[in-house]
CSV table of C-alpha atoms and ligand atoms in Angstrom, one decimal:
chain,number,residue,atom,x,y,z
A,11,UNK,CA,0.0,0.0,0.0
A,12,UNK,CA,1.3,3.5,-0.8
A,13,UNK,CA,3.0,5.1,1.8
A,14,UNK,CA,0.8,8.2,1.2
A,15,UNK,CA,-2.2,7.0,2.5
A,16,UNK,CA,-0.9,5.9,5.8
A,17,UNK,CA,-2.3,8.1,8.5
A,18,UNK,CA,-5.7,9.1,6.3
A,19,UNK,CA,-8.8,8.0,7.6
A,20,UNK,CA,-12.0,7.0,6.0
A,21,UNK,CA,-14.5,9.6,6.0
A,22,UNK,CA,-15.8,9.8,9.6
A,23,UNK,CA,-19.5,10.9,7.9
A,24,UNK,CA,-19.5,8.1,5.1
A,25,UNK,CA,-18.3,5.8,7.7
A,26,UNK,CA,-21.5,6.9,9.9
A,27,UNK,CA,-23.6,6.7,6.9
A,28,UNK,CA,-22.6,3.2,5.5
A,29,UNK,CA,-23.4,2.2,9.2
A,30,UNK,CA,-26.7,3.8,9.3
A,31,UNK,CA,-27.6,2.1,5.7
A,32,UNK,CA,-26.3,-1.7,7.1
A,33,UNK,CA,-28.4,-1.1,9.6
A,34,UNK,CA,-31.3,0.1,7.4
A,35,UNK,CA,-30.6,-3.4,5.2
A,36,UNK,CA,-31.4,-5.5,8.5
A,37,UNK,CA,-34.7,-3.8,8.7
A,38,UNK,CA,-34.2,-1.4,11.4
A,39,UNK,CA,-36.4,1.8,11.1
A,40,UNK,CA,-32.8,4.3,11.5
A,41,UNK,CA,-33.2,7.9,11.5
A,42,UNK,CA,-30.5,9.2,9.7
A,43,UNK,CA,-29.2,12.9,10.8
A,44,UNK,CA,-25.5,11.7,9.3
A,45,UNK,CA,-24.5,12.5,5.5
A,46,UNK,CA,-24.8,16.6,4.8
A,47,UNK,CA,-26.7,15.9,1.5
A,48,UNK,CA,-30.5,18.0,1.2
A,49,UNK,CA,-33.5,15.3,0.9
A,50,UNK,CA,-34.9,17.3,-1.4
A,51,UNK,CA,-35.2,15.9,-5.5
A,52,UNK,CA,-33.4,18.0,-7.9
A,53,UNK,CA,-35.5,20.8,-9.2
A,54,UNK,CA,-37.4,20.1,-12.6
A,55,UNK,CA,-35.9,22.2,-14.8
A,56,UNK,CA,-32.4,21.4,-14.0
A,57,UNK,CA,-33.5,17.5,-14.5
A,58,UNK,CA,-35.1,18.9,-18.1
A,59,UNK,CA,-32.3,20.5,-18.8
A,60,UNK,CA,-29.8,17.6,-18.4
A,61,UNK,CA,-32.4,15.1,-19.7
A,62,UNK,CA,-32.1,17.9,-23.2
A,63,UNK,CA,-28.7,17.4,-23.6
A,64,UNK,CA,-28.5,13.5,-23.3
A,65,UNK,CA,-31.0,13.3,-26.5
A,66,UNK,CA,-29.2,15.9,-28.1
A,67,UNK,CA,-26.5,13.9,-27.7
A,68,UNK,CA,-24.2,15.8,-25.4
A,69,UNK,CA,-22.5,12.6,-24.1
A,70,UNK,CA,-19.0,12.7,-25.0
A,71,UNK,CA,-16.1,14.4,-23.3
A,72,UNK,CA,-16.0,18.0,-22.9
A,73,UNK,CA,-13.2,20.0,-22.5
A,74,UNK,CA,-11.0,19.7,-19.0
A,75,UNK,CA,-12.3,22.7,-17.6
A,76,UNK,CA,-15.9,22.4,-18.5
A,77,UNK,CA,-18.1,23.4,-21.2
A,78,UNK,CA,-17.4,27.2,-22.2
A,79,UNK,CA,-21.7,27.9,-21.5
A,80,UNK,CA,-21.2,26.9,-18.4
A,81,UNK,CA,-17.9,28.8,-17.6
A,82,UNK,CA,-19.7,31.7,-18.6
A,83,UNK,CA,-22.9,31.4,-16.6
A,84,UNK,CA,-20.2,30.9,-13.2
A,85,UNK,CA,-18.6,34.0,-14.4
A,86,UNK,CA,-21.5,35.6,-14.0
A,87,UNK,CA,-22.6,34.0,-11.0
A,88,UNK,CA,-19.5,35.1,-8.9
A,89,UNK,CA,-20.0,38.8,-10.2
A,90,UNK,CA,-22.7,38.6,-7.5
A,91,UNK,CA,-20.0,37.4,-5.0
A,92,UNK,CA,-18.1,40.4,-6.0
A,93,UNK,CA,-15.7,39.2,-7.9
A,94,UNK,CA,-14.7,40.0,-11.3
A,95,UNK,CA,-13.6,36.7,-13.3
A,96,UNK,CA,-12.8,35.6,-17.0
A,97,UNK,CA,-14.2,32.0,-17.5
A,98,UNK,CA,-10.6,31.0,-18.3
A,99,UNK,CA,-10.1,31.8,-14.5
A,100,UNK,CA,-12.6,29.2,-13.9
A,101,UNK,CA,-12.8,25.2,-13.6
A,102,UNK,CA,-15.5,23.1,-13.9
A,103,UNK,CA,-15.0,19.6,-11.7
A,104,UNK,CA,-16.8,16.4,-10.3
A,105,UNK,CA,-18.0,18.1,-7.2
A,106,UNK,CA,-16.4,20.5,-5.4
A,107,UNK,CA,-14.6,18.1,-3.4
A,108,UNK,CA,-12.3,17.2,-6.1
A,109,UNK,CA,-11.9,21.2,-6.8
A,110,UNK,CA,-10.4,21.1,-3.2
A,111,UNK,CA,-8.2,17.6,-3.6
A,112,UNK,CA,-6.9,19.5,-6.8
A,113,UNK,CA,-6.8,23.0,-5.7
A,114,UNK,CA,-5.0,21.9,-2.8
A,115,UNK,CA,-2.2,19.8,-4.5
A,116,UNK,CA,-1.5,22.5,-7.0
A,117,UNK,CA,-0.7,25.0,-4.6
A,118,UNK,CA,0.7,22.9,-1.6
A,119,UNK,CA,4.5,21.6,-1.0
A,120,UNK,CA,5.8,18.9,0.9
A,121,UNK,CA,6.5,20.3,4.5
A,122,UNK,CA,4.5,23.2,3.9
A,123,UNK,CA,1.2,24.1,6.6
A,124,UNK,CA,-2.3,24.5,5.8
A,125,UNK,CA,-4.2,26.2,8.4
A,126,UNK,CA,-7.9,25.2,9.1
A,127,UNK,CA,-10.7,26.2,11.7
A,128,UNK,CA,-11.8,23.9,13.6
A,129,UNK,CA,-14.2,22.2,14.0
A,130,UNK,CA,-13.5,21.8,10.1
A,131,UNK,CA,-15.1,19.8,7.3
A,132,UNK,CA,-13.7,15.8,7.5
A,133,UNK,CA,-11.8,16.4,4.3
A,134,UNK,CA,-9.5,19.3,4.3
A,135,UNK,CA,-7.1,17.8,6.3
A,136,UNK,CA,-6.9,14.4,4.2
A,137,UNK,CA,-6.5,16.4,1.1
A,138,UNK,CA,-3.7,19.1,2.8
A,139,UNK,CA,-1.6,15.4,4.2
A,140,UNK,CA,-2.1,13.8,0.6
A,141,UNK,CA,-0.2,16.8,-0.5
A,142,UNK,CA,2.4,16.3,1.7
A,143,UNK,CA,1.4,18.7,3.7
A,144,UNK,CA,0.6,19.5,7.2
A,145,UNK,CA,-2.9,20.7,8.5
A,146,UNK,CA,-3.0,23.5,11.3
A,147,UNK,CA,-6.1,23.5,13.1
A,148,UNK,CA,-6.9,26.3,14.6
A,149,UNK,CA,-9.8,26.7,17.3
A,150,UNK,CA,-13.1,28.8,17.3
A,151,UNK,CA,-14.7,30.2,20.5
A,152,UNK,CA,-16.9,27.7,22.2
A,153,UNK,CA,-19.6,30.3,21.9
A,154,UNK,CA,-20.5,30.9,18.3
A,155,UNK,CA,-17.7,29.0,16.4
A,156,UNK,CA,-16.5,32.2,14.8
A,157,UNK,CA,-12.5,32.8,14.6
A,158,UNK,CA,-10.9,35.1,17.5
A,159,UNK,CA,-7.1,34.8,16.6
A,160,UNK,CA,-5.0,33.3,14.0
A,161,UNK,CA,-1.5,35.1,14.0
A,162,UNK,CA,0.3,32.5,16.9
A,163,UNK,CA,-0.6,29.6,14.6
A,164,UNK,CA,1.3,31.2,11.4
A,165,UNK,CA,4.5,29.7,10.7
A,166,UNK,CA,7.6,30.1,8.3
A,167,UNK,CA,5.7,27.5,6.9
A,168,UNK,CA,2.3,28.3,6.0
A,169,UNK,CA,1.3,28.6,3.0
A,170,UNK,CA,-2.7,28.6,3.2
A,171,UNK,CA,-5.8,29.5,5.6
A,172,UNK,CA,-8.8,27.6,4.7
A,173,UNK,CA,-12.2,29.2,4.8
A,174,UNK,CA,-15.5,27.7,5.0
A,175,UNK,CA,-18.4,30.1,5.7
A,176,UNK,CA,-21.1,28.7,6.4
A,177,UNK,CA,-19.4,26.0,7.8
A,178,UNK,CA,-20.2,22.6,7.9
A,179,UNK,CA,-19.9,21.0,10.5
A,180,UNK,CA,-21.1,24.3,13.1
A,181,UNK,CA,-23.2,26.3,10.8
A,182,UNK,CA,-21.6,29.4,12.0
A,183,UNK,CA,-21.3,32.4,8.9
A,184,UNK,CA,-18.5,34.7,9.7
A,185,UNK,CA,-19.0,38.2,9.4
A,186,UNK,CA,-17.2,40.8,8.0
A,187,UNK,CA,-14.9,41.6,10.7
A,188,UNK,CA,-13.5,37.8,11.1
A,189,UNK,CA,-13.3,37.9,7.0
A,190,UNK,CA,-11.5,41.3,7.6
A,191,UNK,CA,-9.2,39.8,10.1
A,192,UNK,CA,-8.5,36.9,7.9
A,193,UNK,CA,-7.8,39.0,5.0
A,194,UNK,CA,-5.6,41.0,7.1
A,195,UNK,CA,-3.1,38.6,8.3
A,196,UNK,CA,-3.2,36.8,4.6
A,197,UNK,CA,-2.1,39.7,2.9
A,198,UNK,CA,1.0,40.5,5.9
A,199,UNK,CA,1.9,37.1,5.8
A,200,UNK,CA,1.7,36.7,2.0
A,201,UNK,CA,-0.8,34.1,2.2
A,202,UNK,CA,-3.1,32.4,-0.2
A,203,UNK,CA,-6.7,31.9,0.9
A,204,UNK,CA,-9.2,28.8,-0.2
A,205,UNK,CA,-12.6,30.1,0.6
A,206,UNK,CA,-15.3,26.9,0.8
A,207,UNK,CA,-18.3,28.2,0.0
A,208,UNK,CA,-20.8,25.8,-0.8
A,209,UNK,CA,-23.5,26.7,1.5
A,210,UNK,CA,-23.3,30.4,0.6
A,211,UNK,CA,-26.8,30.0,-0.4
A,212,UNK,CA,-28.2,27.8,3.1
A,213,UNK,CA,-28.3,30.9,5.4
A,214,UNK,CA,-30.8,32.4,7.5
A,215,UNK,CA,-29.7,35.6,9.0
A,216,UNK,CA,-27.2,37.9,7.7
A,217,UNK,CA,-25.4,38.3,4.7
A,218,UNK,CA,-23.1,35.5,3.1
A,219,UNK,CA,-19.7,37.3,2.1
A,220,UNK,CA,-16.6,36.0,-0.5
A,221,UNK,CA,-13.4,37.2,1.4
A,222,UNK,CA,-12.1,37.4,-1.9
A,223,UNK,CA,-13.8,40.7,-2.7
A,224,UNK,CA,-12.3,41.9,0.1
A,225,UNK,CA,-9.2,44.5,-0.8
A,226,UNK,CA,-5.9,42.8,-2.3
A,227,UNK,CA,-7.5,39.3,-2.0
A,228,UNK,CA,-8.8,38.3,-5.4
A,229,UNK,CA,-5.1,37.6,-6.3
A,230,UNK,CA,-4.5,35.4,-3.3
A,231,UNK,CA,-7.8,33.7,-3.2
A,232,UNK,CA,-9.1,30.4,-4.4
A,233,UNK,CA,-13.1,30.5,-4.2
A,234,UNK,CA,-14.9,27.4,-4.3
A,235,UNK,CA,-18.1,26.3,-4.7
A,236,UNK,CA,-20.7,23.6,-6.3
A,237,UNK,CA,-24.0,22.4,-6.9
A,238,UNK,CA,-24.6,19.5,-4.6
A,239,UNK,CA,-26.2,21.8,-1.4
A,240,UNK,CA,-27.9,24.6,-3.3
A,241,UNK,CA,-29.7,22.6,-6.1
A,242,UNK,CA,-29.8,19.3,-4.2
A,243,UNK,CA,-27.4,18.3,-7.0
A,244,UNK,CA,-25.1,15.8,-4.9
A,245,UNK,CA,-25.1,13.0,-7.1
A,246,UNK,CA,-24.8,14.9,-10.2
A,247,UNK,CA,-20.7,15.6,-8.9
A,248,UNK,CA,-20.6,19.5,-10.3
A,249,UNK,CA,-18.2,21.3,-8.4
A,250,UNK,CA,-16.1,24.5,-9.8
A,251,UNK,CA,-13.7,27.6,-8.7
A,252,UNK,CA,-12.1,30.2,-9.9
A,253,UNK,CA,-8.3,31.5,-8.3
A,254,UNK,CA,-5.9,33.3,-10.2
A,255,UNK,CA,-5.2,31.8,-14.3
A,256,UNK,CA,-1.6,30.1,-13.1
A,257,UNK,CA,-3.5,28.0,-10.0
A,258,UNK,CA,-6.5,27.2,-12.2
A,259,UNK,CA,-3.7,26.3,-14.9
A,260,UNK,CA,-2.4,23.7,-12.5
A,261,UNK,CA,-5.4,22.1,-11.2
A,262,UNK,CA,-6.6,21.5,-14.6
A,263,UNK,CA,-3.5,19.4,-15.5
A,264,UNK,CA,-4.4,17.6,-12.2
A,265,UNK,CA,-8.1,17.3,-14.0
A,266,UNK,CA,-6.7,16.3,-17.5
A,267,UNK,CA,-4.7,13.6,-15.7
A,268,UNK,CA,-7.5,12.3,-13.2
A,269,UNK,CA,-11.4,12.8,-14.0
A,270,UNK,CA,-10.8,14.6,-17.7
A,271,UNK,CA,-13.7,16.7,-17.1
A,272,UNK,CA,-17.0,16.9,-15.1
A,273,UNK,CA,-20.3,15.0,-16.9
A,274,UNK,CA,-21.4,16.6,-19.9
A,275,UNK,CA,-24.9,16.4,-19.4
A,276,UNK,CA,-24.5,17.2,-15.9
A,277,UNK,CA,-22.8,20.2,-16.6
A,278,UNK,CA,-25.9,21.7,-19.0
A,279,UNK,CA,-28.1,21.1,-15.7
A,280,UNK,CA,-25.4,23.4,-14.2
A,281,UNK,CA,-26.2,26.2,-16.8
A,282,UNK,CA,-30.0,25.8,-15.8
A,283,UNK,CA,-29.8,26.0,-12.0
A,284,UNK,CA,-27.6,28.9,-12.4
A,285,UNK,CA,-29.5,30.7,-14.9
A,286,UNK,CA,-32.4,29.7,-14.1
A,287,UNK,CA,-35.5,30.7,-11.6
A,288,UNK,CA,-33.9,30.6,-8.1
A,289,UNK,CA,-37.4,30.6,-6.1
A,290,UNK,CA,-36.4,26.6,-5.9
A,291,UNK,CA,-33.8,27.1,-3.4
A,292,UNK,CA,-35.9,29.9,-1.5
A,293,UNK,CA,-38.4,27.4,-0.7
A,294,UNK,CA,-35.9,24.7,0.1
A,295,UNK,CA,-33.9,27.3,2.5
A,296,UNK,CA,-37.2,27.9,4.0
A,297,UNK,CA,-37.9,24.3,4.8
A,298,UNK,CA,-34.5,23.9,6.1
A,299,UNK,CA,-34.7,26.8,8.4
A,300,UNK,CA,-37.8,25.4,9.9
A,301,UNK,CA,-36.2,22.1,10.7
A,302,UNK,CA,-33.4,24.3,12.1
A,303,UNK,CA,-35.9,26.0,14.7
A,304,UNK,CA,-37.9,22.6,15.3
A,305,UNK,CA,-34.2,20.9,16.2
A,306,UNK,CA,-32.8,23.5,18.1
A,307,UNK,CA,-35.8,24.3,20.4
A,308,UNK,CA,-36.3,20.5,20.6
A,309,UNK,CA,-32.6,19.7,22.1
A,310,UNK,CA,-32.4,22.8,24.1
A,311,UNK,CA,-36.0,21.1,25.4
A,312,UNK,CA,-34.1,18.3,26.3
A,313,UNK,CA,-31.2,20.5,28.6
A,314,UNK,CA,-28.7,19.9,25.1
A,315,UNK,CA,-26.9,22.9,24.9
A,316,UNK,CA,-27.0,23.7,21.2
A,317,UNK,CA,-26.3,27.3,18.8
A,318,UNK,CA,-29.2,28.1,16.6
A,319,UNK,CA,-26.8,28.3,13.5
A,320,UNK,CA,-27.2,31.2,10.6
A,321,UNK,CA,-26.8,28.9,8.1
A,322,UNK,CA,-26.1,25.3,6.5
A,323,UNK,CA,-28.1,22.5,7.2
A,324,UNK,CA,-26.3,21.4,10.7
A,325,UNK,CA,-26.2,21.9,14.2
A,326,UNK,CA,-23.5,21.1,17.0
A,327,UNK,CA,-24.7,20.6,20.0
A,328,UNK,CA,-22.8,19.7,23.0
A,329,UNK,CA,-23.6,16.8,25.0
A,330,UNK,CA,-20.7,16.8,27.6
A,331,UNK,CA,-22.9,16.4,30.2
A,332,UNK,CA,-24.1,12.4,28.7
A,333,UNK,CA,-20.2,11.6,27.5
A,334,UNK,CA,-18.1,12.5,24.5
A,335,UNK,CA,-19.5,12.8,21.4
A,336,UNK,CA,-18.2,9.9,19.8
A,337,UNK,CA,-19.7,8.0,23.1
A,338,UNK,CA,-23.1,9.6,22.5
A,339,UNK,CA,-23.3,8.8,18.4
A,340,UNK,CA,-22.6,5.0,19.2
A,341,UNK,CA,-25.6,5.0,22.3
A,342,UNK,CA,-28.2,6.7,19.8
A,343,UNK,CA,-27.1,4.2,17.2
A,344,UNK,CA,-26.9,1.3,19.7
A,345,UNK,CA,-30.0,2.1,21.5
A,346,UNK,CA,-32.3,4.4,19.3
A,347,UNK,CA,-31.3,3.8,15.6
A,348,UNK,CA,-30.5,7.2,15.4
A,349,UNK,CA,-26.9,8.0,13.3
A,350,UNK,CA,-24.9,11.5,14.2
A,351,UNK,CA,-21.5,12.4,13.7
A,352,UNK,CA,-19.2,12.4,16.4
A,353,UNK,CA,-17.7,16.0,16.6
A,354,UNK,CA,-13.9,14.5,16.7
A,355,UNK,CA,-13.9,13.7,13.2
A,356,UNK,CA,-13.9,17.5,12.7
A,357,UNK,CA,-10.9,18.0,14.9
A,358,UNK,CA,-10.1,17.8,18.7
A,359,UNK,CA,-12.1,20.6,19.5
A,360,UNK,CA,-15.0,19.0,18.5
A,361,UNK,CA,-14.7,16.0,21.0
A,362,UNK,CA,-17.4,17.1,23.2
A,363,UNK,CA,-20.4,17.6,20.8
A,364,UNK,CA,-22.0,15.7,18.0
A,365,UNK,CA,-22.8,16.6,14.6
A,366,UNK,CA,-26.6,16.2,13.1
A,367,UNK,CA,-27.3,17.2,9.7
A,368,UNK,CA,-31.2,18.3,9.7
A,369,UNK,CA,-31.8,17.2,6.2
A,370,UNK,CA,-34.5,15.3,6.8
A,371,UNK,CA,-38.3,15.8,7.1
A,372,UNK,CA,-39.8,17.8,10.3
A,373,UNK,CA,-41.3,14.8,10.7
A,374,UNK,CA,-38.4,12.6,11.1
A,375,UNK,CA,-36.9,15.2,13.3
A,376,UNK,CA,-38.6,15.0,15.6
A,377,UNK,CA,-38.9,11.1,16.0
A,378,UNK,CA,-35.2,11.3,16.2
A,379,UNK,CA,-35.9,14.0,19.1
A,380,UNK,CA,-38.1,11.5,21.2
A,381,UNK,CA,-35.7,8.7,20.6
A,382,UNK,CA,-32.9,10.9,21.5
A,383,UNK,CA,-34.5,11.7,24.7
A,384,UNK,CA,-35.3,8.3,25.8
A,385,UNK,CA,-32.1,7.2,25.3
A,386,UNK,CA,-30.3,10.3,27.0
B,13,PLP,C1,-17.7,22.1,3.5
B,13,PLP,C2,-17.9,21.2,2.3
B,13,PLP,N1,-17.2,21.4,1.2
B,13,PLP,C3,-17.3,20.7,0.1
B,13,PLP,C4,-18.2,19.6,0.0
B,13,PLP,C5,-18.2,18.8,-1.2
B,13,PLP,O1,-19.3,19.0,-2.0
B,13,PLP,P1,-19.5,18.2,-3.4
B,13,PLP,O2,-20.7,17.4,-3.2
B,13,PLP,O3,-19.7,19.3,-4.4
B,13,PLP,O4,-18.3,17.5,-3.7
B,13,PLP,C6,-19.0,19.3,1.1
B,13,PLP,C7,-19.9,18.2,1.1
B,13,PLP,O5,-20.3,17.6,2.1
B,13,PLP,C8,-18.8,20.2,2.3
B,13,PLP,O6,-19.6,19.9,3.4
């Protein structure tokens, strides 16, 4: 086995998942608040769309960094994010997961330091190692999950700060004055930035904000984002960025030499969501945000202290006073059929809570509720 992959571990939330669905397979009724993927069908005119350019016959490769339509319409998209691109600053990939395994290696050395918040999202870390790399984590307060300091984790060494607003696994959206801060100490430190922002469009209060519009940051930034949350795209694997032409250059020879290109037909359902009415993820950020109030209020019933998050589709309660969190997921999935995340696979500070992805029916929330409260 290659050295390489010594010291990566499965995903912690497919792990959970594949868990859940062995379970399912024995007949148990499980309530599944483990995989971060909305339950929602994609919408019909993105289906239509696709569906078009199958019997059209749109089936063949396309080029490496995705079909020039579509490069356009993202163009255009991130104008609303502030940011002024040419759609040969863009790249079109399987998900926005591989945008980060391929952004990451193109910029990354061996010995180099990635810095992360933590709680972060299962993957960065994996990908920053893979590169040779070396993952910082960084904390967030206890309170809100929002960054407080950075400077005493910055090395010689570092390289990159990785942003993920919302962020999955807390929820928490940070505002302009951590983005500020951030910005700041990338441009003294000569930093580059990769901004994760595939929930921009799950959020409930306040505004979501691209630190690369931010002063002198468009040149150091890597923005990413994707179809999978906003569309309830996740199987469709659509991901894309845009950083400055030399990085984008390098990822796409990463591309050429892995995936080719993202799905052709997918990629034409990627022009219709964009382009297309939006009043589809209104109503789905609607439903989400009253699953977010039924949760909350429901575990804060049960003396769980829990955030009400501005955005995503997860919540991160604490449940130090039953265990740790990695104790709690295997009691609810022992004794309730009920599948969480347990907050250490998102970093050591996260040992204490567990992670539950809300993407399921009100209905189903709050069955997991009243199993959750039997068992704790
Ligand atoms: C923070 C974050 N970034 C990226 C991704 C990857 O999304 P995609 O389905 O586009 O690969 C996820 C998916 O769970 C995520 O939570």
């Amino acid at each position: 086995m290659s050295k390489r992959l010594d010291g990566i571990e499965e995903s912690a939330t497919f792990r959970v998942a594949d868990l859940a669905n062995k379970l399912k397979r024995t007949g148990k009724d499980v309530i599944s608040f483990s995989l971060g993927e909305p339950d929602f069908d994609t919408p019909l005119h993105i289906r239509e769309s696709a569906k078009k350019a199958l019997d059209e016959g749109k089936t063949h490769y396309t080029p490496s960094a995705g079909i020039s339509e579509l490069r356009e319409s993202i163009a255009n998209k991130f104008k609303e994010n502030g940011l002024e691109v040419n759609p040969n600053e863009i790249i079109v990939t399987p998900g926005a997961k591989q945008t980060i395994f391929e952004a990451i290696q193109a910029v990354l050395n061996e010995g180099e330091e990635a810095i992360l918040f933590e709680p972060a999202w299962v993957s960065y870390g994996p990908c920053i190692k893979l590169a040779g790399a070396t993952p910082v984590g960084v904390p967030v307060r206890d309170e809100d999950f929002k960054p407080y300091d950075l400077v005493e984790w910055i090395t010689k060494k570092t390289k990159m700060i990785i942003v993920n607003t919302p962020c999955n696994p807390t929820g928490a959206v940070f505002d302009r004055s951590n983005l500020k801060m951030i910005a700041d100490i990338a441009i003294d430190h000569e930093l580059l930035v990769l901004s994760d922002e595939i929930y921009e469009k799950i959020l409930y209060n306040g505004e979501h904000l691209s630190i690369g519009q931010f002063d002198g940051m468009q040149d150091r930034t890597i923005t990413i984002n994707g179809f999978s949350k906003t569309y309830a795209m996740t199987g469709w694997r659509l991901g894309y960025a845009t950083a400055p032409k030399k990085i984008i250059d390098s990822m796409l020879k990463l591309q050429q030499h892995s995936t080719s290109c993202a799905t052709s037909f997918a990629q034409y359902g990627g022009i219709a969501a964009l382009d297309g009415p939006q009043e589809c993820v209104t109503d789905m950020v609607k439903e989400f945000k009253a699953r977010r109030d039924l949760i909350v209020d429901g575990l804060l019933s049960l003396g769980i202290k829990c955030n009400k998050p501005d955005g995503t589709f997860y919540v991160f309660p604490n449940v130090s006073q039953f265990g740790t969190g990695a104790d709690v997921a295997e009691r609810l999935l022992r004794d309730a059929y009920v599948a969480v995340t347990p907050g250490i696979a998102f970093g050591p500070p996260g040992k204490d809570y567990i992670r539950i992805s809300y993407a399921i029916s009100q209905a189903r929330i709050s069955e997991g509720l009243d199993r959750i409260q039997k068992v704790l």
